[in-house]
mmCIF file of C-alpha atoms in Angstrom:
data_model
loop_
_atom_site.group_PDB
_atom_site.id
_atom_site.type_symbol
_atom_site.label_atom_id
_atom_site.label_comp_id
_atom_site.label_asym_id
_atom_site.label_seq_id
_atom_site.Cartn_x
_atom_site.Cartn_y
_atom_site.Cartn_z
ATOM 1 C CA MET A 7 91.934 102.868 136.025
ATOM 2 C CA MET A 8 88.257 103.434 135.398
ATOM 3 C CA GLN A 9 85.724 101.644 137.511
ATOM 4 C CA THR A 10 82.703 100.087 135.862
ATOM 5 C CA GLU A 11 79.481 98.914 137.421
ATOM 6 C CA PRO A 12 77.619 97.416 134.450
ATOM 7 C CA GLU A 13 74.157 97.628 136.036
ATOM 8 C CA ASP A 14 74.514 101.352 136.646
ATOM 9 C CA LEU A 15 75.654 102.308 133.151
ATOM 10 C CA ALA A 16 72.266 101.936 131.479
ATOM 11 C CA ALA A 17 70.678 104.338 133.970
ATOM 12 C CA LEU A 18 73.157 107.119 133.257
ATOM 13 C CA PRO A 19 72.487 109.916 130.753
ATOM 14 C CA LEU A 20 74.495 109.516 127.552
ATOM 15 C CA THR A 21 76.550 112.614 128.337
ATOM 16 C CA GLN A 22 77.951 110.758 131.358
ATOM 17 C CA LEU A 23 79.158 107.798 129.281
ATOM 18 C CA ARG A 24 82.301 107.303 127.229
ATOM 19 C CA ALA A 25 83.398 104.385 125.085
ATOM 20 C CA CYS A 26 86.962 103.364 124.294
ATOM 21 C CA PRO A 27 87.606 104.312 120.637
ATOM 22 C CA HIS A 28 89.741 101.196 120.130
ATOM 23 C CA CYS A 29 87.709 98.429 121.786
ATOM 24 C CA ASP A 30 84.239 99.916 122.461
ATOM 25 C CA ALA A 31 84.377 99.248 126.234
ATOM 26 C CA LEU A 32 81.771 101.436 127.935
ATOM 27 C CA TYR A 33 82.548 103.583 130.967
ATOM 28 C CA ARG A 34 81.007 106.175 133.222
ATOM 29 C CA LEU A 35 82.857 109.444 132.584
ATOM 30 C CA PRO A 36 85.260 109.629 135.524
ATOM 31 C CA THR A 37 86.664 112.670 137.255
ATOM 32 C CA VAL A 38 90.316 112.750 136.293
ATOM 33 C CA ARG A 39 92.567 115.345 137.868
ATOM 34 C CA PRO A 40 95.605 116.850 136.149
ATOM 35 C CA ARG A 41 98.506 114.410 135.888
ATOM 36 C CA GLU A 42 96.166 111.476 136.489
ATOM 37 C CA ARG A 43 95.272 109.156 133.657
ATOM 38 C CA ALA A 44 92.205 107.130 132.782
ATOM 39 C CA VAL A 45 93.204 103.924 131.004
ATOM 40 C CA CYS A 46 90.895 101.475 129.252
ATOM 41 C CA GLN A 47 90.596 98.380 131.430
ATOM 42 C CA ARG A 48 90.369 96.117 128.456
ATOM 43 C CA CYS A 49 92.815 97.297 125.792
ATOM 44 C CA GLY A 50 95.012 99.672 127.793
ATOM 45 C CA LEU A 51 94.433 102.769 125.622
ATOM 46 C CA VAL A 52 94.921 106.036 127.497
ATOM 47 C CA LEU A 53 91.443 107.574 127.423
ATOM 48 C CA MET A 54 92.069 110.733 129.384
ATOM 49 C CA ALA A 55 95.222 112.456 130.573
ATOM 50 C CA PRO A 56 94.345 116.051 131.405
ATOM 51 C CA ARG A 57 97.039 118.558 132.346
ATOM 52 C CA ALA A 58 96.823 121.747 134.373
ATOM 53 C CA ARG A 59 96.630 124.960 132.314
ATOM 54 C CA ALA A 60 96.882 122.739 129.252
ATOM 55 C CA PHE A 61 95.272 125.179 126.810
ATOM 56 C CA THR A 62 97.658 128.036 127.592
ATOM 57 C CA ARG A 63 100.613 125.707 127.311
ATOM 58 C CA ILE A 64 99.410 124.157 124.058
ATOM 59 C CA VAL A 65 99.043 127.591 122.467
ATOM 60 C CA ALA A 66 102.417 128.796 123.750
ATOM 61 C CA LEU A 67 104.279 125.671 122.590
ATOM 62 C CA SER A 68 102.477 125.611 119.227
ATOM 63 C CA ALA A 69 103.370 129.246 118.574
ATOM 64 C CA CYS A 70 106.958 128.493 119.553
ATOM 65 C CA ALA A 71 107.039 125.500 117.197
ATOM 66 C CA LEU A 72 105.646 127.575 114.311
ATOM 67 C CA ILE A 73 108.386 130.170 114.783
ATOM 68 C CA LEU A 74 111.082 127.478 114.929
ATOM 69 C CA LEU A 75 109.687 125.905 111.758
ATOM 70 C CA ALA A 76 109.779 129.254 109.932
ATOM 71 C CA VAL A 77 113.404 129.801 111.008
ATOM 72 C CA ALA A 78 114.415 126.243 110.081
ATOM 73 C CA LEU A 79 112.871 126.553 106.664
ATOM 74 C CA PHE A 80 115.047 129.285 105.216
ATOM 75 C CA THR A 81 118.324 129.161 107.123
ATOM 76 C CA PRO A 82 121.136 126.825 105.976
ATOM 77 C CA PHE A 83 120.509 123.277 107.113
ATOM 78 C CA LEU A 84 123.642 121.371 106.155
ATOM 79 C CA ASP A 85 126.848 122.539 104.560
ATOM 80 C CA LEU A 86 129.003 120.093 102.656
ATOM 81 C CA SER A 87 132.575 120.500 101.542
ATOM 82 C CA ALA A 88 134.829 118.033 99.778
ATOM 83 C CA ALA A 89 138.080 118.528 97.874
ATOM 84 C CA GLY A 90 137.677 122.293 97.738
ATOM 85 C CA LEU A 91 134.100 122.058 96.502
ATOM 86 C CA HIS A 92 131.198 123.373 98.454
ATOM 87 C CA SER A 93 127.498 122.685 98.600
ATOM 88 C CA ASP A 94 124.727 123.543 100.999
ATOM 89 C CA ALA A 95 121.077 122.726 101.409
ATOM 90 C CA SER A 96 118.159 124.146 103.330
ATOM 91 C CA ILE A 97 115.218 122.044 104.461
ATOM 92 C CA TRP A 98 113.331 123.499 101.522
ATOM 93 C CA ASP A 99 116.038 122.141 99.182
ATOM 94 C CA ALA A 100 115.702 118.709 100.776
ATOM 95 C CA ALA A 101 111.971 118.753 100.154
ATOM 96 C CA MET A 102 112.531 119.884 96.575
ATOM 97 C CA ALA A 103 115.148 117.199 95.827
ATOM 98 C CA PHE A 104 112.641 115.291 93.718
ATOM 99 C CA SER A 105 111.425 118.294 91.803
ATOM 100 C CA ASP A 106 112.014 117.129 88.269
ATOM 101 C CA GLY A 107 109.845 115.015 86.016
ATOM 102 C CA ILE A 108 108.220 111.940 87.441
ATOM 103 C CA MET A 109 109.557 112.691 90.920
ATOM 104 C CA VAL A 110 107.513 115.887 91.414
ATOM 105 C CA PRO A 111 104.717 114.182 93.381
ATOM 106 C CA LEU A 112 107.318 112.833 95.789
ATOM 107 C CA SER A 113 108.715 116.323 96.257
ATOM 108 C CA ILE A 114 105.261 117.566 97.145
ATOM 109 C CA ALA A 115 104.767 114.668 99.567
ATOM 110 C CA VAL A 116 108.092 115.274 101.329
ATOM 111 C CA ALA A 117 107.339 118.995 101.640
ATOM 112 C CA ALA A 118 103.925 118.070 103.048
ATOM 113 C CA PHE A 119 105.269 115.548 105.573
ATOM 114 C CA ILE A 120 108.026 117.714 107.024
ATOM 115 C CA ILE A 121 106.782 121.293 106.517
ATOM 116 C CA VAL A 122 103.183 121.832 105.396
ATOM 117 C CA ILE A 123 101.356 119.260 107.553
ATOM 118 C CA PRO A 124 103.245 120.029 110.792
ATOM 119 C CA ALA A 125 102.634 123.769 110.225
ATOM 120 C CA LEU A 126 98.973 123.269 109.323
ATOM 121 C CA ARG A 127 98.365 121.075 112.380
ATOM 122 C CA LEU A 128 99.958 123.665 114.662
ATOM 123 C CA ALA A 129 97.865 126.455 113.135
ATOM 124 C CA LEU A 130 94.632 124.431 113.446
ATOM 125 C CA ILE A 131 95.390 123.531 117.063
ATOM 126 C CA VAL A 132 96.081 127.187 117.937
ATOM 127 C CA TYR A 133 92.854 128.173 116.153
ATOM 128 C CA THR A 134 90.888 125.563 118.148
ATOM 129 C CA VAL A 135 92.469 125.936 121.550
ATOM 130 C CA PHE A 136 93.254 129.661 121.818
ATOM 131 C CA PRO A 137 89.608 130.807 122.209
ATOM 132 C CA LEU A 138 89.049 128.091 124.834
ATOM 133 C CA ILE A 139 91.606 129.552 127.266
ATOM 134 C CA GLY A 140 89.726 130.790 130.305
ATOM 135 C CA GLY A 141 86.551 129.002 129.253
ATOM 136 C CA GLY A 142 85.734 131.109 126.196
ATOM 137 C CA ALA A 143 83.383 130.132 123.389
ATOM 138 C CA PRO A 144 84.963 128.128 120.539
ATOM 139 C CA ALA A 145 85.876 129.763 117.249
ATOM 140 C CA PRO A 146 83.596 129.156 114.254
ATOM 141 C CA HIS A 147 84.138 125.669 112.782
ATOM 142 C CA ALA A 148 86.517 124.810 115.622
ATOM 143 C CA ALA A 149 85.277 121.203 115.712
ATOM 144 C CA ARG A 150 86.082 120.798 112.026
ATOM 145 C CA ALA A 151 89.505 122.388 112.505
ATOM 146 C CA PHE A 152 90.371 120.042 115.355
ATOM 147 C CA ARG A 153 89.083 117.053 113.386
ATOM 148 C CA ILE A 154 91.421 117.885 110.512
ATOM 149 C CA ALA A 155 94.346 118.320 112.932
ATOM 150 C CA ASP A 156 93.493 114.921 114.408
ATOM 151 C CA ASP A 157 93.309 113.214 111.005
ATOM 152 C CA LEU A 158 96.654 114.684 109.935
ATOM 153 C CA ARG A 159 98.505 113.469 113.005
ATOM 154 C CA PRO A 160 100.011 110.287 111.457
ATOM 155 C CA TRP A 161 101.188 112.305 108.429
ATOM 156 C CA SER A 162 103.226 114.839 110.366
ATOM 157 C CA MET A 163 106.714 113.367 110.127
ATOM 158 C CA ALA A 164 109.180 115.947 111.445
ATOM 159 C CA GLU A 165 110.631 113.505 113.976
ATOM 160 C CA ILE A 166 111.137 110.835 111.308
ATOM 161 C CA PHE A 167 112.929 113.366 109.116
ATOM 162 C CA VAL A 168 115.405 113.960 111.966
ATOM 163 C CA ILE A 169 116.326 110.258 112.011
ATOM 164 C CA GLY A 170 116.650 110.437 108.223
ATOM 165 C CA VAL A 171 119.101 113.321 108.634
ATOM 166 C CA ALA A 172 121.187 111.261 111.056
ATOM 167 C CA VAL A 173 121.380 108.380 108.590
ATOM 168 C CA ALA A 174 122.231 110.708 105.692
ATOM 169 C CA LEU A 175 125.029 112.330 107.728
ATOM 170 C CA VAL A 176 126.652 108.951 108.337
ATOM 171 C CA LYS A 177 126.375 108.073 104.651
ATOM 172 C CA ILE A 178 128.079 111.315 103.620
ATOM 173 C CA ALA A 179 130.658 111.351 106.411
ATOM 174 C CA GLY A 180 132.981 109.076 104.449
ATOM 175 C CA MET A 181 133.251 111.266 101.376
ATOM 176 C CA ALA A 182 132.955 114.832 102.622
ATOM 177 C CA SER A 183 132.886 116.946 105.732
ATOM 178 C CA VAL A 184 129.479 118.165 106.806
ATOM 179 C CA THR A 185 128.830 121.245 108.936
ATOM 180 C CA PRO A 186 125.400 121.597 110.506
ATOM 181 C CA GLY A 187 123.820 125.028 110.048
ATOM 182 C CA ILE A 188 121.333 127.067 112.099
ATOM 183 C CA ALA A 189 118.336 125.187 110.696
ATOM 184 C CA PHE A 190 119.856 121.863 111.777
ATOM 185 C CA TRP A 191 119.748 122.836 115.453
ATOM 186 C CA THR A 192 116.463 124.705 115.080
ATOM 187 C CA PHE A 193 114.806 121.661 113.587
ATOM 188 C CA GLY A 194 116.133 119.462 116.386
ATOM 189 C CA VAL A 195 114.644 121.826 118.981
ATOM 190 C CA LEU A 196 111.415 121.949 116.957
ATOM 191 C CA VAL A 197 110.978 118.181 117.255
ATOM 192 C CA ILE A 198 111.434 118.362 121.036
ATOM 193 C CA VAL A 199 108.889 121.212 121.279
ATOM 194 C CA LEU A 200 106.426 119.221 119.137
ATOM 195 C CA ILE A 201 106.693 116.190 121.436
ATOM 196 C CA TRP A 202 106.314 118.453 124.462
ATOM 197 C CA GLN A 203 103.250 120.162 122.964
ATOM 198 C CA GLU A 204 101.696 116.782 122.175
ATOM 199 C CA SER A 205 102.014 115.785 125.842
ATOM 200 C CA PHE A 206 99.569 118.553 126.791
ATOM 201 C CA VAL A 207 96.976 117.644 124.177
ATOM 202 C CA ASP A 208 94.257 115.612 125.885
ATOM 203 C CA ARG A 209 91.564 115.076 123.300
ATOM 204 C CA GLU A 210 88.768 114.488 125.819
ATOM 205 C CA GLN A 211 89.678 117.780 127.497
ATOM 206 C CA ILE A 212 89.559 119.674 124.204
ATOM 207 C CA TRP A 213 86.405 118.005 122.867
ATOM 208 C CA SER A 214 84.540 118.584 126.109
ATOM 209 C CA ALA A 215 85.616 122.248 126.133
ATOM 210 C CA LEU A 216 84.395 122.581 122.546
ATOM 211 C CA ASP A 217 81.139 120.889 123.524
ATOM 212 C CA ALA A 218 80.321 122.555 126.840
ATOM 213 C CA ALA A 219 80.991 126.012 125.477
ATOM 214 C CA ARG A 220 78.608 125.600 122.573
ATOM 215 C CA PRO A 221 75.523 127.795 122.893
ATOM 216 C CA ASP A 222 73.442 125.445 120.769
ATOM 217 C CA ARG A 223 74.493 122.382 122.714
ATOM 218 C CA GLY A 224 73.220 119.133 121.273
ATOM 219 C CA GLN A 225 73.127 120.405 117.700
ATOM 220 C CA ALA A 226 75.481 118.879 115.180
ATOM 221 C CA PRO A 227 78.673 120.931 115.069
ATOM 222 C CA ALA A 228 79.748 122.552 111.845
ATOM 223 C CA MET B 28 90.312 88.235 131.617
ATOM 224 C CA THR B 29 87.176 86.676 132.992
ATOM 225 C CA VAL B 30 85.312 89.864 133.896
ATOM 226 C CA ARG B 31 82.743 90.768 131.267
ATOM 227 C CA ILE B 32 83.307 94.323 130.204
ATOM 228 C CA PRO B 33 80.229 96.226 129.009
ATOM 229 C CA THR B 34 80.475 97.727 125.536
ATOM 230 C CA ALA B 35 78.647 100.534 123.793
ATOM 231 C CA ARG B 36 77.315 98.024 121.277
ATOM 232 C CA GLY B 37 76.242 95.657 124.064
ATOM 233 C CA ALA B 38 74.282 98.501 125.650
ATOM 234 C CA GLY B 39 72.534 99.178 122.336
ATOM 235 C CA LEU B 40 74.432 102.411 121.777
ATOM 236 C CA VAL B 41 76.885 103.694 119.197
ATOM 237 C CA ALA B 42 80.180 105.276 120.195
ATOM 238 C CA CYS B 43 82.270 107.884 118.420
ATOM 239 C CA THR B 44 85.708 106.470 117.545
ATOM 240 C CA ARG B 45 87.208 109.933 117.547
ATOM 241 C CA CYS B 46 86.052 111.495 120.816
ATOM 242 C CA GLY B 47 84.467 108.582 122.714
ATOM 243 C CA ARG B 48 81.072 110.246 123.130
ATOM 244 C CA VAL B 49 78.201 107.724 123.193
ATOM 245 C CA HIS B 50 74.966 108.166 121.221
ATOM 246 C CA GLU B 51 71.605 106.541 120.567
ATOM 247 C CA PRO B 52 71.772 104.076 117.680
ATOM 248 C CA GLN B 53 71.013 105.512 114.217
ATOM 249 C CA THR B 54 72.571 108.852 115.135
ATOM 250 C CA PRO B 55 74.430 109.724 111.903
ATOM 251 C CA ARG B 56 77.079 112.072 113.303
ATOM 252 C CA CYS B 57 78.676 112.645 116.663
ATOM 253 C CA THR B 58 76.974 115.639 118.272
ATOM 254 C CA ARG B 59 80.230 116.651 119.914
ATOM 255 C CA CYS B 60 82.973 116.307 117.312
ATOM 256 C CA GLY B 61 80.952 115.814 114.124
ATOM 257 C CA SER B 62 82.530 112.500 113.032
ATOM 258 C CA ALA B 63 80.433 109.924 111.203
ATOM 259 C CA LEU B 64 79.145 107.240 113.573
ATOM 260 C CA GLN B 65 79.076 103.512 112.942
ATOM 261 C CA SER B 66 78.697 100.813 115.553
ATOM 262 C CA ARG B 67 81.182 98.751 113.553
ATOM 263 C CA ASP B 68 82.871 99.802 110.348
ATOM 264 C CA THR B 69 81.451 97.032 108.151
ATOM 265 C CA ARG B 70 83.488 97.994 105.118
ATOM 266 C CA SER B 71 86.676 98.264 107.126
ATOM 267 C CA LEU B 72 88.097 94.957 105.885
ATOM 268 C CA GLN B 73 87.498 95.776 102.227
ATOM 269 C CA ARG B 74 89.431 98.996 102.568
ATOM 270 C CA VAL B 75 92.179 97.286 104.578
ATOM 271 C CA TRP B 76 92.711 94.683 101.846
ATOM 272 C CA ALA B 77 92.560 97.257 99.035
ATOM 273 C CA TRP B 78 95.244 99.460 100.630
ATOM 274 C CA TRP B 79 97.242 96.371 101.630
ATOM 275 C CA ALA B 80 97.307 95.087 98.040
ATOM 276 C CA ALA B 81 98.216 98.537 96.685
ATOM 277 C CA GLY B 82 101.043 98.748 99.219
ATOM 278 C CA LEU B 83 102.362 95.326 98.276
ATOM 279 C CA ILE B 84 102.257 96.123 94.549
ATOM 280 C CA ALA B 85 104.231 99.334 95.129
ATOM 281 C CA TYR B 86 106.728 97.534 97.387
ATOM 282 C CA ILE B 87 107.912 95.237 94.567
ATOM 283 C CA PRO B 88 109.331 97.936 92.225
ATOM 284 C CA ALA B 89 110.602 99.726 95.333
ATOM 285 C CA ASN B 90 112.992 96.825 95.816
ATOM 286 C CA ILE B 91 113.876 96.248 92.166
ATOM 287 C CA TYR B 92 114.582 99.775 90.928
ATOM 288 C CA PRO B 93 117.462 101.852 92.300
ATOM 289 C CA MET B 94 116.853 104.134 95.247
ATOM 290 C CA LEU B 95 119.945 106.266 94.675
ATOM 291 C CA LEU B 96 121.852 107.128 91.508
ATOM 292 C CA THR B 97 125.354 108.212 92.440
ATOM 293 C CA SER B 98 127.779 109.544 89.878
ATOM 294 C CA ALA B 99 131.313 110.463 90.821
ATOM 295 C CA LEU B 100 133.974 111.550 88.323
ATOM 296 C CA GLY B 101 132.298 110.009 85.329
ATOM 297 C CA SER B 102 131.478 106.640 86.834
ATOM 298 C CA SER B 103 127.981 106.078 88.081
ATOM 299 C CA THR B 104 126.536 103.551 90.480
ATOM 300 C CA GLN B 105 123.011 102.625 91.391
ATOM 301 C CA SER B 106 121.934 101.209 94.687
ATOM 302 C CA THR B 107 118.710 99.549 95.655
ATOM 303 C CA ILE B 108 117.256 99.524 99.162
ATOM 304 C CA LEU B 109 119.052 96.304 100.093
ATOM 305 C CA GLY B 110 122.183 97.402 98.200
ATOM 306 C CA GLY B 111 122.298 100.543 100.348
ATOM 307 C CA VAL B 112 122.127 98.453 103.512
ATOM 308 C CA VAL B 113 124.921 96.178 102.300
ATOM 309 C CA GLU B 114 127.042 99.227 101.439
ATOM 310 C CA LEU B 115 126.595 100.690 104.907
ATOM 311 C CA TRP B 116 127.422 97.319 106.419
ATOM 312 C CA ALA B 117 130.590 97.019 104.342
ATOM 313 C CA HIS B 118 131.626 100.497 105.448
ATOM 314 C CA GLY B 119 131.403 99.331 109.041
ATOM 315 C CA ASP B 120 128.476 101.608 109.910
ATOM 316 C CA LEU B 121 126.684 98.787 111.646
ATOM 317 C CA PRO B 122 124.124 100.714 113.734
ATOM 318 C CA ILE B 123 123.058 102.815 110.734
ATOM 319 C CA ALA B 124 122.879 99.741 108.504
ATOM 320 C CA ILE B 125 120.578 98.174 111.086
ATOM 321 C CA ILE B 126 118.358 101.297 111.299
ATOM 322 C CA VAL B 127 117.938 101.405 107.511
ATOM 323 C CA PHE B 128 117.382 97.641 107.307
ATOM 324 C CA VAL B 129 114.737 97.737 110.025
ATOM 325 C CA ALA B 130 112.952 100.793 108.593
ATOM 326 C CA SER B 131 113.028 99.709 104.940
ATOM 327 C CA VAL B 132 112.779 95.924 105.115
ATOM 328 C CA VAL B 133 111.788 94.574 108.522
ATOM 329 C CA ILE B 134 108.972 97.085 109.246
ATOM 330 C CA PRO B 135 107.337 96.991 105.769
ATOM 331 C CA VAL B 136 107.488 93.191 105.469
ATOM 332 C CA GLY B 137 106.385 92.763 109.084
ATOM 333 C CA LYS B 138 103.515 95.155 108.429
ATOM 334 C CA PHE B 139 102.266 93.242 105.400
ATOM 335 C CA LEU B 140 102.289 90.035 107.448
ATOM 336 C CA ALA B 141 100.746 91.618 110.552
ATOM 337 C CA ILE B 142 97.889 93.366 108.712
ATOM 338 C CA ALA B 143 97.092 90.184 106.747
ATOM 339 C CA PHE B 144 97.151 88.176 109.975
ATOM 340 C CA LEU B 145 94.838 90.629 111.767
ATOM 341 C CA ALA B 146 92.406 90.827 108.841
ATOM 342 C CA LEU B 147 92.301 87.037 108.305
ATOM 343 C CA LYS B 148 91.830 86.329 111.998
ATOM 344 C CA LEU B 149 88.680 88.460 112.097
ATOM 345 C CA ARG B 150 86.949 85.982 109.798
ATOM 346 C CA GLY B 151 87.805 82.918 111.889
ATOM 347 C CA PRO B 152 85.169 81.128 113.985
ATOM 348 C CA HIS B 153 86.954 81.505 117.304
ATOM 349 C CA LYS B 154 89.218 84.368 118.207
ATOM 350 C CA PRO B 155 91.733 83.616 120.905
ATOM 351 C CA ASP B 156 94.251 86.046 122.317
ATOM 352 C CA ARG B 157 92.438 89.330 121.735
ATOM 353 C CA HIS B 158 94.932 91.188 123.865
ATOM 354 C CA GLY B 159 97.820 89.946 121.747
ATOM 355 C CA ARG B 160 96.116 90.890 118.512
ATOM 356 C CA HIS B 161 95.121 94.301 119.828
ATOM 357 C CA ARG B 162 98.727 94.871 120.880
ATOM 358 C CA LEU B 163 99.863 93.886 117.373
ATOM 359 C CA TYR B 164 97.362 96.369 115.875
ATOM 360 C CA GLU B 165 98.700 99.163 118.063
ATOM 361 C CA VAL B 166 102.306 98.375 117.153
ATOM 362 C CA VAL B 167 101.479 98.302 113.411
ATOM 363 C CA GLU B 168 99.598 101.603 113.617
ATOM 364 C CA PHE B 169 102.405 103.256 115.571
ATOM 365 C CA ILE B 170 105.410 101.997 113.668
ATOM 366 C CA GLY B 171 104.299 102.217 110.013
ATOM 367 C CA ARG B 172 105.221 105.861 109.458
ATOM 368 C CA TRP B 173 108.824 105.267 110.565
ATOM 369 C CA SER B 174 109.486 103.444 107.290
ATOM 370 C CA MET B 175 109.652 106.871 105.623
ATOM 371 C CA ILE B 176 113.208 107.268 106.966
ATOM 372 C CA ASP B 177 114.827 106.011 103.763
ATOM 373 C CA VAL B 178 112.793 108.399 101.594
ATOM 374 C CA PHE B 179 114.042 111.319 103.683
ATOM 375 C CA VAL B 180 117.619 110.020 103.503
ATOM 376 C CA VAL B 181 117.388 110.036 99.706
ATOM 377 C CA ALA B 182 115.874 113.547 99.748
ATOM 378 C CA ILE B 183 118.689 114.911 101.914
ATOM 379 C CA LEU B 184 121.484 113.200 99.957
ATOM 380 C CA ALA B 185 120.052 114.269 96.606
ATOM 381 C CA SER B 186 119.716 117.902 97.660
ATOM 382 C CA LEU B 187 123.094 118.063 99.353
ATOM 383 C CA VAL B 188 125.452 116.121 97.102
ATOM 384 C CA GLN B 189 125.333 118.238 93.966
ATOM 385 C CA PHE B 190 128.907 118.979 92.864
ATOM 386 C CA SER B 191 127.920 119.220 89.201
ATOM 387 C CA LEU B 192 130.548 117.174 87.324
ATOM 388 C CA VAL B 193 132.480 115.807 90.274
ATOM 389 C CA ALA B 194 129.829 114.043 92.277
ATOM 390 C CA THR B 195 126.064 114.032 92.235
ATOM 391 C CA VAL B 196 123.402 111.963 93.916
ATOM 392 C CA ASN B 197 119.976 111.677 92.360
ATOM 393 C CA PRO B 198 116.840 109.882 93.488
ATOM 394 C CA GLY B 199 115.867 106.695 91.690
ATOM 395 C CA LEU B 200 112.447 105.387 90.769
ATOM 396 C CA ALA B 201 112.360 103.198 93.872
ATOM 397 C CA ALA B 202 112.095 106.269 96.097
ATOM 398 C CA ILE B 203 108.651 107.135 94.757
ATOM 399 C CA CYS B 204 107.489 103.485 94.812
ATOM 400 C CA PHE B 205 108.684 103.032 98.364
ATOM 401 C CA ALA B 206 107.033 106.245 99.590
ATOM 402 C CA LEU B 207 103.759 105.125 97.986
ATOM 403 C CA SER B 208 104.061 101.682 99.563
ATOM 404 C CA VAL B 209 104.536 103.208 103.026
ATOM 405 C CA ALA B 210 101.611 105.614 102.540
ATOM 406 C CA PHE B 211 99.313 102.818 101.291
ATOM 407 C CA THR B 212 100.122 100.498 104.189
ATOM 408 C CA MET B 213 99.607 103.367 106.638
ATOM 409 C CA GLN B 214 96.141 103.770 105.121
ATOM 410 C CA ALA B 215 95.570 100.012 105.472
ATOM 411 C CA ALA B 216 96.372 100.192 109.189
ATOM 412 C CA LEU B 217 94.225 103.315 109.638
ATOM 413 C CA SER B 218 91.284 101.611 107.878
ATOM 414 C CA PHE B 219 91.262 98.759 110.379
ATOM 415 C CA ASP B 220 88.451 98.881 112.963
ATOM 416 C CA PRO B 221 90.050 97.321 116.057
ATOM 417 C CA ARG B 222 86.683 97.080 117.849
ATOM 418 C CA ILE B 223 85.960 94.001 115.718
ATOM 419 C CA ILE B 224 88.832 92.158 117.447
ATOM 420 C CA TRP B 225 86.821 92.260 120.673
ATOM 421 C CA ASP B 226 83.423 91.242 119.292
ATOM 422 C CA ASP B 227 82.049 87.799 120.072
#
């Protein structure tokens, strides 16, 4: 928990203050060690949760997730056979299921939610965080890159797709036998890696690294 | 809670809702992350209601039109969102029927009610139970995207079950309406400025 002494806050320089993004409660920037958490006293939002060697781990797990996504994309996902007939689908096929006529926009949206946005977020996070390892200067436009990654977070739906797969399997189970392919397992692992990677992303840690390393500190970032 | 918690606004400052950095008032953009700064998002409610209404309008055809068009050996059936749940139930797949029902009916309807409740409450003269309403906001923001499950189910079934003349599954018009409804209500929740819940 953060401690607040209201009378002291006004005397502090602005760089030493932080406000809760959800409820606007004002705090003195605390020292939070790895594995500790700073939680908003009022609304309970986790404000800071730094992790040791977070940047290295974020880059490693993001790279791993990108590779898994590439593998999952083009290997067989599910294989269906019924009464001597045979059909299979890759994740790409699933995304393209709506690819005729009026359904095309939906096809694009599904491809975005399960492939393009997760991949783009991973790439942007690697671009932002990789130069920061060891206290390096941020890449050009890193603040913008991390902002986009942040905005896209609700629209990355790989984990929801996995639940959708489970439901679809049950629906099909009655009429045909389904064999999971390589991509099925790869995608499952991908979701676990994504959740793991997310656990190392502390936004205060990344924003302060982007800020402190700026040579023209105080200027508006690109 | 009886303790008075200082706020950025109370201290005459403006805070960044993305990175938490605090600035002098009238600063247009956060000097750290570059986001636009506003002490309170005054147009938040307008955008919430606009997305909310769009979501509700899209949710109606999503329930009327078929979600799945199944044809097997010459005979074809259509199933709506609720029809699909009933089918699963009749098959005895109770847990799956419940997942689909929760994701496609309970969460969307609950979201429409919750967002309307939160937005209407902001206008009221007295605002009790801020903690409860903030909790509700967090739940709505977290859970909204999970409604996409049914859209993905349709995508997987339609791509997988393609045995030309014997059996095919195709997406119905409801799939696109439902996906739009979920996206619009996600935008409604994202447009909400929860800081207003705590203002006096």
